[in-house]
Each structure stands twice: as C-alpha cells, then as structure tokens.
Amino acid sequence: MFKFFQFLLSLILAILLVSKPAFAQVPTGVLLHQKSNSSPVEPLSSQQRDALADPFFNLVLKERADATSLSELEDLIQPDKTKRETFVVDEKIADPTIGQSRRSVLTYSGTNKTEMLNSNVMLSVSFNSNEFPDRQAVEAWGWDKKQGRYNYYKLDGQGTGTLSWKFRGSSDNADKLTLAERNGTCMECHINGAPIMKELLRPWNNWASLDFPVTYLQTSSLSKWLVAEDSKINGRLGDAYDLERLIVAPIREFNRAKIGKMLQVDNNKQPITDSDGLQKVIDAQRLLKPLFATTEFNIISADRVLSGLHPFPAITTGSPAQNVKIPNSFFLNANLISGGTPLNYKGLEIRDSQTFDDLADLTPDEYKDLVIQSQVKLGERQPGDAVFAWLVPEPSHIDNDLVDQLMKQGVVTPQFVSAVMAIDLENPILSEKRQKLLDLIPNEFRFKPLNGADPLTTKNHPDELTQTVISKLESLSPSSSSPEGEFLAILKSSDPRKLLEDRVKEYRSRLDTNLDKSNPDSRKAELKRLYDLAIARRESILNNPTLSKLNETKNLLFPVP
C-alpha cells in the first residue's frame, strides 16, 4: 500500500511539472514589449525603442531595464529623497483593519539630469498593512513632451517568470480604440490615453487627504499600521489636493497636444493659416467628441460632509453631522457652463449654474431617510453609503478642458458650445440626445484662430462650423420637438448663450419651487426623484461597457441597491 501511495505521489508531481507554464525565452534585464495581458512577450523592436523619449525611459529603462526594485527605481528617477511623494487610495480607505492592502501613486518633483519630473513621471504600486514591498509589480508612465504622448510600462513576471519591464503602449490614438482593442491593455482604463484620477476635486472620497486623514498611516497615531514607519510613507504621505494639481496640469497639456495633432500643419508642424486668415480642423468628429459625448467621468460628492452611513469598518445607521448640499455638477455641466472653479476654465460665464447647491440643501434626517429607504449597498453591506454624502459621477475634466481649450482657440464658438449644452441640459453625463448630434459634425472645417482674444466678446457667430451644421440639419427637416430640431432652432438664434442662460435660470427656479420647505409633500417627492436619479447615474456608469472598466472594485465604487 505504501508503494502505491509513493507511485501516486510521483505521478501527481510529474503531471504538475509537465503542466507548469512555459515562459518565453527572452533575455533578462532588457526592455520587452507586451501589447496586452494576453499577448506574448516579445523583444522590443528598434523602431519602437527609438520612439521612446519620456523621462522614465530616459532615466531608467534606456540603460537600466534590469532595475526591478523600488529603491533602485526611485534612486534612478529622483535621487533626492525629499522630492518624492506617496499618495494612497482605496475604496475601503476608512477601514483600519490590519491585513489589508492599499494602492499608491508615487510622484517626483524637481529635475534629474535634463529631465523635468513634475507631473511627467508617476509609478503605481501596492502595499499592505505590514510592509511596502521593495520588489513587486509596478506600473509606470512618462510624458513625452516632444511627441505629445504618454508611454506606459509595466514591471511584472507575466510571460517571463521573473520581474521584467515591458513597454505596454502609448496614448497615440487611444481615443479611437474599440472596446475589444482596449481589452487587457493600459488603455482599458486610460480611455483617452491620459492619466486618470477619478476623484479629482475635493473632498476625495477614497484618497488620504486633509478632509479625511487616514490616521493609521500616520506615525503619530496609536493605532498605526506597521507600514506607516516605512520610508515610502513616513514623511512623504501626500494629500490628494497635491495630486489633483499634478494631474490637472498634464491633462491640460495632453489636450493641448491633441488639438495640435488634429489641425492641418506645415512641415514644421505649425498650423497652416490660409489667405482668409483661417485654419483647418482635419479630424473634426474625433476632436469634438467630448463636447457631445461622455468619454470619461470624474466623481464628486457633497463638500466635506461625511455621510455617517459608510459601512467600513462596520455597518452604521448614523447620519451626516450637517446639512448635505447636492453638488452643482449633478444638475448640469456646471463647471463648463460657469467657468472659473478650481479648474480655472474660461467657460461660458453663466454663473447661476454654480448656485444649485444652495437650493438643494438636505437636512441630516432627510439624507439618512433617502439612503435607508433606497436600500443602497456598498460591498454588499447595507445600509452602505460612501464616506462623503451624495457621491455621484460628473462630467470629466479631460472632456471639459478640451472643450474649453477649443473655445479659447476659436475652434468652436461659445454660441456653438451653448447650443450643445442646452440639449438635454439636465443630464450632464451620458446623454444619448447630445451624442447623436455628433454625426452632424463634418470631417473638416475651417475656423478663425482667436490668438488670445476673449471668445465671449468676439463676434463670429455663426462661423463656418455652425453654418455647415445648420445646412445639414435643414436638409433633414427634423421635427421641432426632436433633439435635432431643437439644436437647429438654437443654432439659428441670434444669441444661443443667452438662450442657455435663460434655461439655466428657469431650471433653477423650477427646482426652487419643488424643494420649497413650506410644501413638505412636494419637497419630499423632489428629493426622492433626485436621489433616484443619483442612483441611476451611478448605475449608468457601472453598466457602460467602456466606462465600467474604471471601476476596479466591483461593488465598492458607488452605493447602489
């Protein structure tokens, strides 16, 4: 019997050895190429290598692709330890329970050799409550200013059996990829090819920040995690506010480069100005897509109001400690319509769009009742609200900034932007009505560059784009009640911006009436309608084939029933 068990054990070991995955025979210590998670690992071609010129490649991978520990990498990127910062994010950031892991973003400031590091190099790594591993999988990106693109790299053992650096692609034409083409690539999450920080603006629901200090990562805390003493956290734990600034700026530069690539240019890559003083857009539908469609999203919540119903580390049935003001961008694309804001848009300067939160002011009990009655969950825990109250998706900075830059350059007029914003005004994200209007945009059109002039005071309505779209709409003879008919009427008006402003005011007035505290029944019904809409917005993101890829935690991103 004993010999039989010996034979059986030998057979099992033989099967395991035979079934052990075979790794590609690739040289160690060199930069490789892997297009997607399921693609084979291949040697990097000389053409691909010659196209890499970002700071991360120049400082690390060009000569030290054998550097596979964080300590080596950081010394190569920025030897000055005082110019390194660590930002921490997790959908369970409020839970101090030992044994969990957290995601982090490592950033670097200053210069190294001839490379400017600020916002141009970032790493993404993980750590746990006990240690910050020096050898682990690393994701990295670098901004190639000359080519106007991001290059993405990954350090892992996939396909090689040992930690190896792979070039995972660039942001070139990322916005054109199909869902299938994105699968398993860096562009599955980096939809437009640029960096992402979903919770871009205060109060950063899942980030360590001043609004929500993560005490277990602070060495002064009596209940600190052991990892808080690690040099990658101790003394360099950053506030999400600082990361916001490091993300906003590169997105703006990325958009500026994107616009430049879609203009007709000469051999020196300078826009060609014709005899009429006009320049030409050569890929117009692609460039103007963010005006009509939601290509990415950001997340916003009530400003610094803790919900009191977050289920981590334990389920609670508390309530906010103060009134909850619903974010302006929940009601309409307030940031772009208003301008200003922490993102410093020019916008349309319709300031009433930033006053909706004054009307939508819920008492703690009103908010608690909405959450409880809706039966929303977070991580299958119920009631389960976010850390901060009224967490919802909003129009993304990458979309709004691109439109704002197009308007400031004169590519589109404020009147044209106003006409688009007026369509389905009360639905700021994923509007099917607005998105179908994108088909009206010609492949090419000319525009008069503003060269720094104020777009709101420049009289160039209707420009060539507007006239072309009007002609196309008229040929369709749309009904006045259709989005196309409504769009046509607004474009043909003498002042679409004033028309939009009137609609914003009417919308605000209607909301004021419905939320009047002297009519409790009307107010209760309107609050329920708004909260149901908040849930529907969350679900629209979670169910969207492309945008849902930004949800990396299944049931921890948004509270839904």
Coordinates of C-alpha atoms in Angstrom, one line a residue:
M1 CA 0.0 0.0 0.0
F2 CA 2.9 2.4 0.9
K3 CA 4.5 1.8 -2.5
F4 CA 1.1 2.5 -4.2
F5 CA 1.0 5.9 -2.5
Q6 CA 4.6 6.6 -3.4
F7 CA 3.7 5.8 -7.1
L8 CA 0.6 8.1 -6.9
L9 CA 2.6 11.0 -5.4
S10 CA 5.2 10.6 -8.1
L11 CA 2.5 10.6 -10.8
I12 CA 1.0 13.8 -9.4
L13 CA 4.4 15.6 -9.3
A14 CA 5.1 14.5 -12.9
I15 CA 1.8 15.9 -14.0
L16 CA 2.4 19.2 -12.2
L17 CA 5.9 19.5 -13.8
V18 CA 4.5 18.8 -17.2
S19 CA 1.7 21.3 -16.8
K20 CA 3.9 24.1 -15.5
P21 CA 3.5 27.1 -17.8
A22 CA 6.3 27.6 -20.2
F23 CA 7.8 31.1 -20.3
A24 CA 9.1 32.9 -23.3
Q25 CA 12.8 32.6 -23.9
V26 CA 13.6 36.3 -23.6
P27 CA 16.8 38.0 -22.4
T28 CA 16.8 39.3 -18.9
G29 CA 17.5 42.9 -18.0
V30 CA 16.2 44.4 -21.3
L31 CA 13.0 46.3 -22.1
L32 CA 10.4 44.0 -23.7
H33 CA 7.1 44.6 -25.4
Q34 CA 3.7 43.2 -24.5
K35 CA 0.6 44.7 -26.1
S36 CA -2.0 43.3 -23.7
N37 CA -2.2 41.0 -20.8
S38 CA -2.9 38.0 -23.1
S39 CA -0.4 39.0 -25.7
P40 CA 3.0 37.2 -26.0
V41 CA 6.1 38.9 -24.6
E42 CA 8.4 39.9 -27.4
P43 CA 11.7 41.8 -27.8
L44 CA 11.2 45.5 -28.3
S45 CA 11.8 46.4 -31.9
S46 CA 14.4 49.1 -32.7
Q47 CA 11.7 51.2 -34.2
Q48 CA 9.6 51.1 -31.0
R49 CA 12.7 51.8 -28.9
D50 CA 13.7 54.7 -30.9
A51 CA 10.3 56.3 -30.4
L52 CA 10.6 56.3 -26.6
A53 CA 11.8 59.6 -25.2
D54 CA 9.9 60.2 -22.0
P55 CA 11.7 60.9 -18.7
F56 CA 11.0 57.4 -17.3
F57 CA 12.6 55.7 -20.3
N58 CA 15.5 58.1 -20.4
L59 CA 16.3 57.9 -16.7
V60 CA 15.6 54.2 -16.1
L61 CA 14.8 51.9 -18.9
K62 CA 17.2 53.2 -21.6
E63 CA 20.2 51.8 -19.7
R64 CA 18.8 50.1 -16.6
A65 CA 16.0 47.9 -17.6
D66 CA 17.5 45.5 -15.1
A67 CA 16.3 47.8 -12.2
T68 CA 13.5 45.8 -10.7
S69 CA 13.3 47.1 -7.1
L70 CA 11.5 50.2 -6.0
S71 CA 14.6 51.5 -4.2
E72 CA 16.6 51.2 -7.4
L73 CA 13.9 52.8 -9.5
E74 CA 13.4 55.8 -7.2
D75 CA 17.1 56.4 -7.0
L76 CA 17.3 56.5 -10.8
I77 CA 14.3 58.8 -11.1
Q78 CA 15.0 61.2 -8.3
P79 CA 18.0 60.7 -6.0
D80 CA 16.8 63.5 -3.7
K81 CA 14.5 61.7 -1.3
T82 CA 12.9 65.0 -0.2
K83 CA 11.4 65.3 -3.7
R84 CA 9.4 62.1 -3.6
E85 CA 5.8 61.9 -2.5
T86 CA 3.3 59.0 -1.9
F87 CA -0.4 59.2 -2.4
V88 CA -2.7 56.5 -1.1
V89 CA -6.2 55.4 -2.4
D90 CA -8.6 52.6 -1.7
E91 CA -12.3 52.1 -1.8
K92 CA -12.0 50.9 1.8
I93 CA -9.8 53.7 2.9
A94 CA -11.9 54.3 6.1
D95 CA -11.2 50.7 7.3
P96 CA -8.1 50.5 9.6
T97 CA -8.4 46.7 10.0
I98 CA -4.9 45.0 9.9
G99 CA -4.2 42.7 6.9
Q100 CA -5.5 44.8 4.1
S101 CA -3.6 46.2 1.1
R102 CA -3.7 49.7 -0.4
R103 CA -2.9 51.2 -3.8
S104 CA -0.4 54.1 -4.1
V105 CA 0.8 56.6 -6.6
L106 CA 4.5 57.7 -6.3
T107 CA 5.4 61.1 -7.7
Y108 CA 8.6 63.1 -8.1
S109 CA 9.4 66.8 -8.3
G110 CA 12.3 68.8 -9.5
T111 CA 14.7 67.8 -12.2
N112 CA 17.2 64.9 -12.7
K113 CA 19.9 65.4 -15.3
T114 CA 18.0 67.3 -18.1
E115 CA 14.6 65.8 -17.3
M116 CA 11.8 67.8 -15.7
L117 CA 10.0 65.3 -13.3
N118 CA 7.0 67.3 -12.1
S119 CA 3.8 65.6 -13.4
N120 CA 5.9 63.8 -16.1
V121 CA 6.7 60.5 -14.3
M122 CA 4.5 58.5 -11.9
L123 CA 4.5 55.0 -10.6
S124 CA 1.6 52.9 -9.3
V125 CA 2.3 50.2 -6.7
S126 CA 0.6 48.4 -3.8
F127 CA 1.5 47.8 -0.2
N128 CA -0.1 46.1 2.8
S129 CA -0.6 46.9 6.5
N130 CA 2.7 45.4 7.4
E131 CA 5.1 46.3 4.6
F132 CA 5.8 48.2 1.5
P133 CA 7.4 45.5 -0.7
D134 CA 10.6 46.7 -2.5
R135 CA 10.2 44.0 -5.2
Q136 CA 6.7 43.9 -6.7
A137 CA 4.7 44.6 -9.8
V138 CA 5.0 48.3 -10.9
E139 CA 3.0 50.3 -13.4
A140 CA 4.7 53.4 -14.8
W141 CA 4.0 56.2 -17.2
G142 CA 6.1 59.0 -18.7
W143 CA 5.1 62.1 -20.7
D144 CA 7.0 62.6 -24.0
K145 CA 6.6 66.3 -24.4
K146 CA 8.1 66.4 -27.9
Q147 CA 5.7 63.8 -29.3
G148 CA 2.8 64.8 -27.2
R149 CA 2.1 61.4 -25.8
Y150 CA 2.2 59.2 -22.7
N151 CA 4.2 56.0 -22.7
Y152 CA 3.1 53.2 -20.4
Y153 CA 5.3 50.5 -18.9
K154 CA 4.8 47.5 -16.5
L155 CA 7.1 45.5 -14.4
D156 CA 5.8 42.0 -13.7
G157 CA 6.6 38.4 -14.3
Q158 CA 3.9 37.6 -16.8
G159 CA 5.2 35.7 -19.8
T160 CA 8.8 35.6 -18.4
G161 CA 8.6 34.0 -15.0
T162 CA 10.7 36.8 -13.5
L163 CA 10.2 40.5 -12.9
S164 CA 10.8 42.1 -16.3
W165 CA 10.0 45.5 -17.8
K166 CA 7.5 45.7 -20.7
F167 CA 6.5 48.6 -22.9
R168 CA 2.7 48.4 -22.8
G169 CA 1.8 51.0 -25.4
S170 CA 1.4 54.8 -25.8
S171 CA -1.5 57.2 -25.8
D172 CA -1.3 57.7 -29.6
N173 CA -4.9 57.2 -31.0
A174 CA -6.1 55.8 -27.7
D175 CA -9.4 57.5 -28.1
K176 CA -10.1 55.6 -31.3
L177 CA -9.7 52.1 -29.9
T178 CA -12.7 49.8 -29.8
L179 CA -13.7 48.0 -26.6
A180 CA -12.1 44.8 -27.9
E181 CA -8.9 46.6 -28.8
R182 CA -8.7 48.0 -25.3
N183 CA -9.2 44.7 -23.5
G184 CA -6.2 43.8 -21.4
T185 CA -4.2 47.0 -22.3
C186 CA -3.4 50.1 -20.3
M187 CA -6.0 51.9 -22.5
E188 CA -8.7 49.9 -20.9
C189 CA -8.6 52.4 -18.1
H190 CA -6.7 55.3 -19.7
I191 CA -9.6 55.7 -22.2
N192 CA -8.2 58.9 -23.8
G193 CA -4.6 57.9 -23.2
A194 CA -4.0 60.4 -20.4
P195 CA -3.6 60.0 -16.6
I196 CA -6.7 59.4 -14.6
M197 CA -7.8 60.5 -11.1
K198 CA -11.5 59.7 -10.9
E199 CA -12.0 61.7 -7.7
L200 CA -10.2 64.8 -9.0
L201 CA -11.8 67.5 -6.8
R202 CA -12.4 67.9 -3.1
P203 CA -13.3 66.1 -0.9
W204 CA -11.7 62.9 -2.4
N205 CA -13.9 60.1 -1.1
N206 CA -11.2 57.3 -1.3
W207 CA -8.0 59.2 -1.0
A208 CA -5.9 60.1 2.0
S209 CA -6.4 63.8 2.4
L210 CA -6.9 66.6 4.9
D211 CA -10.6 66.2 4.6
F212 CA -10.3 62.6 5.6
P213 CA -7.0 62.0 7.3
V214 CA -6.0 58.3 7.3
T215 CA -4.6 58.1 10.8
Y216 CA -3.5 54.5 10.6
L217 CA -0.9 55.6 8.0
Q218 CA 0.5 58.3 10.4
T219 CA 3.3 57.5 12.7
S220 CA 1.8 59.7 15.4
S221 CA -1.3 57.5 15.7
L222 CA -1.5 55.0 18.5
S223 CA -3.4 52.6 16.2
K224 CA -1.0 53.0 13.2
W225 CA -0.2 50.3 10.7
L226 CA 3.3 48.9 10.9
V227 CA 3.9 50.1 7.3
A228 CA 3.4 53.7 8.5
E229 CA 7.1 53.6 9.6
D230 CA 8.3 52.6 6.1
S231 CA 10.3 55.4 4.4
K232 CA 8.0 55.3 1.4
I233 CA 5.2 56.6 3.6
N234 CA 6.8 58.1 6.7
G235 CA 7.5 61.8 5.9
R236 CA 6.2 61.6 2.3
L237 CA 2.5 60.8 2.6
G238 CA 0.8 63.3 0.4
D239 CA -2.6 65.0 0.4
A240 CA -4.9 64.3 -2.5
Y241 CA -5.1 68.0 -3.1
D242 CA -1.5 68.0 -4.2
L243 CA -2.1 65.1 -6.5
E244 CA -5.0 66.9 -8.0
R245 CA -2.7 69.7 -9.1
L246 CA -0.2 67.1 -10.5
I247 CA -3.0 65.5 -12.6
V248 CA -4.9 68.6 -13.8
A249 CA -1.8 70.2 -15.4
P250 CA -0.7 67.2 -17.5
I251 CA -4.3 66.5 -18.7
R252 CA -4.4 70.1 -19.9
E253 CA -1.1 69.7 -21.7
F254 CA -2.2 66.4 -23.2
N255 CA -5.4 68.1 -24.6
R256 CA -3.3 70.9 -26.0
A257 CA -1.1 68.4 -27.8
K258 CA -4.2 66.5 -29.0
I259 CA -5.7 69.7 -30.6
G260 CA -2.4 70.4 -32.3
K261 CA -2.4 66.9 -33.9
M262 CA -5.9 67.5 -35.4
L263 CA -5.1 70.7 -37.2
Q264 CA -3.7 71.0 -40.7
V265 CA 0.0 71.8 -40.2
D266 CA 3.1 72.5 -42.3
N267 CA 6.4 70.6 -42.4
N268 CA 7.4 72.3 -39.1
K269 CA 4.1 71.0 -37.5
Q270 CA 2.8 74.6 -37.3
P271 CA -0.9 75.2 -38.1
I272 CA -1.4 76.5 -41.7
T273 CA -3.3 79.8 -42.0
D274 CA -4.9 80.3 -45.4
S275 CA -5.3 83.6 -47.3
D276 CA -8.6 84.2 -45.4
G277 CA -6.8 84.0 -42.0
L278 CA -8.4 80.6 -41.3
Q279 CA -7.0 77.3 -40.0
K280 CA -8.5 73.9 -40.6
V281 CA -9.5 71.0 -38.4
I282 CA -8.8 67.7 -40.2
D283 CA -10.4 65.2 -37.9
A284 CA -13.4 67.1 -36.6
Q285 CA -15.7 64.5 -35.3
R286 CA -13.0 62.9 -33.2
L287 CA -11.8 66.2 -31.9
L288 CA -15.3 67.5 -30.9
K289 CA -16.5 64.2 -29.5
P290 CA -16.0 65.3 -25.8
L291 CA -18.4 68.2 -26.4
F292 CA -21.2 65.8 -27.3
A293 CA -20.3 62.5 -25.5
T294 CA -19.0 61.4 -22.1
T295 CA -15.6 59.8 -22.9
E296 CA -14.6 59.7 -19.2
F297 CA -16.1 60.7 -15.9
N298 CA -15.0 62.2 -12.6
I299 CA -16.6 61.6 -9.2
I300 CA -17.9 64.4 -6.9
S301 CA -19.8 64.5 -3.6
A302 CA -21.2 66.9 -1.1
D303 CA -18.4 69.2 0.0
R304 CA -16.7 67.7 3.1
V305 CA -19.9 66.3 4.5
L306 CA -19.4 62.8 5.9
S307 CA -22.4 60.6 5.3
G308 CA -22.4 58.9 8.6
L309 CA -23.5 55.7 6.8
H310 CA -20.3 54.3 5.5
P311 CA -20.2 50.6 6.3
F312 CA -16.5 50.2 6.8
P313 CA -15.1 49.1 9.2
A314 CA -18.6 48.3 10.4
I315 CA -22.2 49.0 9.4
T316 CA -23.7 52.1 10.9
T317 CA -27.0 53.8 10.8
G318 CA -25.8 57.3 11.6
S319 CA -26.4 60.4 9.7
P320 CA -24.4 63.4 8.4
A321 CA -23.4 65.9 11.1
Q322 CA -24.5 68.8 9.0
N323 CA -26.7 69.6 6.0
V324 CA -25.9 68.0 2.7
K325 CA -25.6 70.2 -0.4
I326 CA -26.0 68.4 -3.6
P327 CA -23.1 69.2 -6.0
N328 CA -23.8 71.7 -8.7
S329 CA -22.4 69.3 -11.4
F330 CA -25.1 66.8 -10.5
F331 CA -27.7 69.1 -12.0
L332 CA -25.9 70.2 -15.1
N333 CA -22.4 70.6 -16.5
A334 CA -21.9 73.5 -14.1
N335 CA -18.1 73.7 -14.3
L336 CA -18.0 74.3 -18.1
I337 CA -21.2 76.4 -18.2
S338 CA -20.0 78.6 -15.3
G339 CA -16.2 78.7 -15.9
G340 CA -13.9 79.6 -13.1
T341 CA -13.9 76.9 -10.3
P342 CA -10.7 75.3 -9.0
L343 CA -10.1 74.0 -12.6
N344 CA -9.9 77.6 -13.9
Y345 CA -12.0 77.2 -17.0
K346 CA -12.9 80.2 -19.2
G347 CA -16.3 78.5 -19.7
L348 CA -19.5 80.3 -20.7
E349 CA -19.5 82.5 -17.6
I350 CA -23.1 81.7 -16.7
R351 CA -22.7 81.9 -13.0
D352 CA -26.2 80.7 -12.0
S353 CA -25.0 77.2 -12.8
Q354 CA -22.9 77.3 -9.7
T355 CA -25.8 78.1 -7.3
F356 CA -27.9 75.0 -7.5
D357 CA -26.4 73.6 -4.3
D358 CA -27.8 76.5 -2.4
L359 CA -31.3 75.2 -3.2
A360 CA -30.6 71.5 -2.9
D361 CA -29.8 71.6 0.8
L362 CA -30.9 68.5 2.7
T363 CA -31.1 68.1 6.5
P364 CA -29.2 65.2 8.0
D365 CA -32.5 63.3 8.6
E366 CA -33.7 63.9 5.0
Y367 CA -30.5 62.5 3.7
K368 CA -30.4 59.5 6.0
D369 CA -34.0 58.6 5.1
L370 CA -33.2 58.6 1.4
V371 CA -30.2 56.3 1.9
I372 CA -32.1 53.9 4.1
Q373 CA -35.2 53.7 2.0
S374 CA -33.3 53.3 -1.2
Q375 CA -31.6 50.1 0.2
V376 CA -28.2 51.0 -1.3
K377 CA -25.3 48.8 -0.5
L378 CA -21.5 49.1 -0.6
G379 CA -19.5 45.9 -0.6
E380 CA -22.8 44.0 0.0
R381 CA -23.2 45.9 3.3
Q382 CA -26.5 47.7 3.9
P383 CA -27.1 50.5 4.5
G384 CA -23.9 51.3 2.7
D385 CA -23.2 54.9 1.6
A386 CA -19.9 56.4 0.6
V387 CA -17.6 58.2 3.0
F388 CA -18.9 61.5 1.8
A389 CA -22.6 62.1 1.1
W390 CA -24.1 62.2 -2.4
L391 CA -21.3 60.6 -4.3
V392 CA -22.0 60.7 -8.0
P393 CA -20.3 60.8 -11.4
E394 CA -19.9 64.2 -13.0
P395 CA -18.5 65.4 -16.4
S396 CA -14.8 64.8 -16.6
H397 CA -12.1 67.3 -16.5
I398 CA -10.5 65.8 -19.6
D399 CA -13.7 66.4 -21.6
N400 CA -14.5 69.8 -20.2
D401 CA -10.9 71.1 -20.5
L402 CA -10.7 70.0 -24.1
V403 CA -13.9 71.9 -25.0
D404 CA -12.7 74.9 -23.0
Q405 CA -9.4 75.0 -24.9
L406 CA -11.2 74.6 -28.3
M407 CA -13.4 77.6 -27.4
K408 CA -10.5 79.7 -26.3
Q409 CA -8.6 79.0 -29.5
G410 CA -11.6 79.8 -31.6
V411 CA -12.1 76.2 -33.0
V412 CA -15.7 76.3 -31.7
T413 CA -17.6 79.4 -30.7
P414 CA -19.3 80.0 -27.2
Q415 CA -22.5 80.1 -29.1
F416 CA -22.0 76.6 -30.6
V417 CA -21.0 75.2 -27.2
S418 CA -24.0 76.9 -25.6
A419 CA -26.3 75.2 -28.2
V420 CA -24.9 71.8 -27.4
M421 CA -25.1 72.4 -23.6
A422 CA -28.8 73.4 -23.9
I423 CA -29.7 70.0 -25.4
D424 CA -30.6 67.6 -22.5
L425 CA -29.4 70.3 -20.1
E426 CA -30.5 68.4 -17.0
N427 CA -28.5 65.3 -18.0
P428 CA -24.8 66.3 -17.8
I429 CA -23.4 62.8 -18.5
L430 CA -24.1 60.0 -21.0
S431 CA -26.7 62.0 -22.8
E432 CA -28.0 60.0 -25.9
K433 CA -29.6 63.1 -27.2
R434 CA -26.4 65.1 -27.3
Q435 CA -24.3 62.2 -28.5
K436 CA -26.4 61.5 -31.6
L437 CA -25.8 65.1 -32.7
L438 CA -22.1 64.3 -33.2
D439 CA -22.9 62.8 -36.5
L440 CA -23.7 66.3 -37.8
I441 CA -20.1 67.4 -37.5
P442 CA -18.2 67.4 -40.8
N443 CA -14.9 65.7 -41.1
E444 CA -13.2 69.0 -41.7
F445 CA -14.0 72.7 -41.2
R446 CA -12.1 76.0 -41.0
F447 CA -12.1 78.4 -38.1
K448 CA -10.6 81.8 -37.3
P449 CA -8.0 81.5 -34.5
L450 CA -8.6 83.9 -31.7
N451 CA -4.9 84.4 -30.8
G452 CA -5.7 85.2 -27.2
A453 CA -8.8 87.3 -27.8
D454 CA -11.8 86.8 -25.5
P455 CA -14.1 84.2 -27.1
L456 CA -17.1 85.6 -25.2
T457 CA -16.7 89.1 -26.7
T458 CA -15.6 88.1 -30.2
K459 CA -18.4 88.3 -32.7
N460 CA -18.0 85.4 -35.1
H461 CA -21.4 83.6 -34.8
P462 CA -22.4 81.9 -37.0
D463 CA -19.0 80.6 -38.0
E464 CA -18.2 78.0 -40.7
L465 CA -18.9 75.0 -38.5
T466 CA -22.2 76.4 -37.3
Q467 CA -23.3 77.2 -40.8
T468 CA -22.4 73.7 -42.0
V469 CA -24.3 72.1 -39.2
I470 CA -27.3 74.3 -39.8
S471 CA -27.4 73.4 -43.5
K472 CA -27.2 69.7 -42.7
L473 CA -30.0 70.0 -40.1
E474 CA -32.2 71.9 -42.5
S475 CA -31.7 69.1 -45.1
L476 CA -33.0 66.6 -42.6
S477 CA -36.2 68.7 -41.9
P478 CA -36.3 67.5 -38.2
S479 CA -39.4 67.9 -36.1
S480 CA -39.2 70.9 -33.7
S481 CA -39.5 68.5 -30.7
S482 CA -36.6 66.3 -31.6
P483 CA -33.0 67.0 -30.4
E484 CA -32.1 67.8 -34.0
G485 CA -34.9 70.3 -34.3
E486 CA -34.2 71.9 -31.0
F487 CA -30.5 72.1 -31.9
L488 CA -31.3 73.7 -35.2
A489 CA -33.5 76.4 -33.6
I490 CA -30.9 77.3 -31.0
L491 CA -28.1 77.5 -33.6
K492 CA -30.2 79.8 -35.8
S493 CA -31.0 82.1 -32.9
S494 CA -29.0 85.3 -32.6
D495 CA -27.7 84.5 -29.1
P496 CA -27.5 80.8 -28.1
R497 CA -25.6 81.7 -25.0
K498 CA -28.4 84.0 -23.7
L499 CA -30.9 81.2 -24.5
L500 CA -28.8 78.7 -22.5
E501 CA -28.6 81.2 -19.6
D502 CA -32.4 81.6 -19.6
R503 CA -32.8 77.8 -19.5
V504 CA -30.4 77.6 -16.6
K505 CA -32.4 80.2 -14.7
E506 CA -35.7 78.5 -15.4
Y507 CA -34.3 75.2 -14.3
R508 CA -33.1 76.7 -11.1
S509 CA -36.5 78.4 -10.4
R510 CA -38.3 75.1 -11.0
L511 CA -36.0 73.3 -8.6
D512 CA -36.5 76.1 -6.0
T513 CA -40.3 75.6 -6.2
N514 CA -40.2 71.9 -6.0
L515 CA -37.9 72.0 -2.9
D516 CA -39.8 74.7 -1.1
K517 CA -39.8 73.8 2.6
S518 CA -43.3 75.2 3.0
N519 CA -44.6 72.4 0.9
P520 CA -43.3 69.2 2.6
D521 CA -45.0 66.8 0.2
S522 CA -43.6 68.4 -2.9
R523 CA -40.1 68.7 -1.3
K524 CA -40.1 65.0 -0.3
A525 CA -41.1 63.9 -3.7
E526 CA -38.5 66.0 -5.4
L527 CA -35.7 64.8 -3.1
K528 CA -36.7 61.2 -3.8
R529 CA -36.6 62.0 -7.5
L530 CA -33.2 63.5 -7.3
Y531 CA -31.8 60.6 -5.2
D532 CA -33.3 58.1 -7.6
L533 CA -31.5 60.0 -10.3
A534 CA -28.3 59.8 -8.4
I535 CA -28.6 56.0 -8.2
A536 CA -29.5 55.8 -11.9
R537 CA -26.4 57.9 -12.8
R538 CA -24.2 55.6 -10.8
E539 CA -25.7 52.5 -12.4
S540 CA -25.3 54.1 -15.9
I541 CA -21.5 54.2 -15.3
L542 CA -21.3 50.7 -13.8
N543 CA -23.2 49.3 -16.8
N544 CA -21.4 51.2 -19.5
P545 CA -19.2 48.8 -21.4
T546 CA -16.3 51.3 -21.7
L547 CA -16.6 53.5 -18.6
S548 CA -17.2 50.5 -16.3
K549 CA -13.6 49.5 -16.8
L550 CA -12.7 52.4 -14.5
N551 CA -14.5 50.5 -11.7
E552 CA -11.8 48.2 -10.4
T553 CA -13.6 47.0 -7.2
K554 CA -16.9 45.6 -8.5
N555 CA -19.3 46.7 -5.7
L556 CA -17.2 49.3 -3.8
L557 CA -17.2 52.3 -6.1
F558 CA -20.8 53.5 -5.9
P559 CA -23.6 52.8 -3.5
V560 CA -26.4 51.1 -5.4
P561 CA -29.3 48.8 -4.4

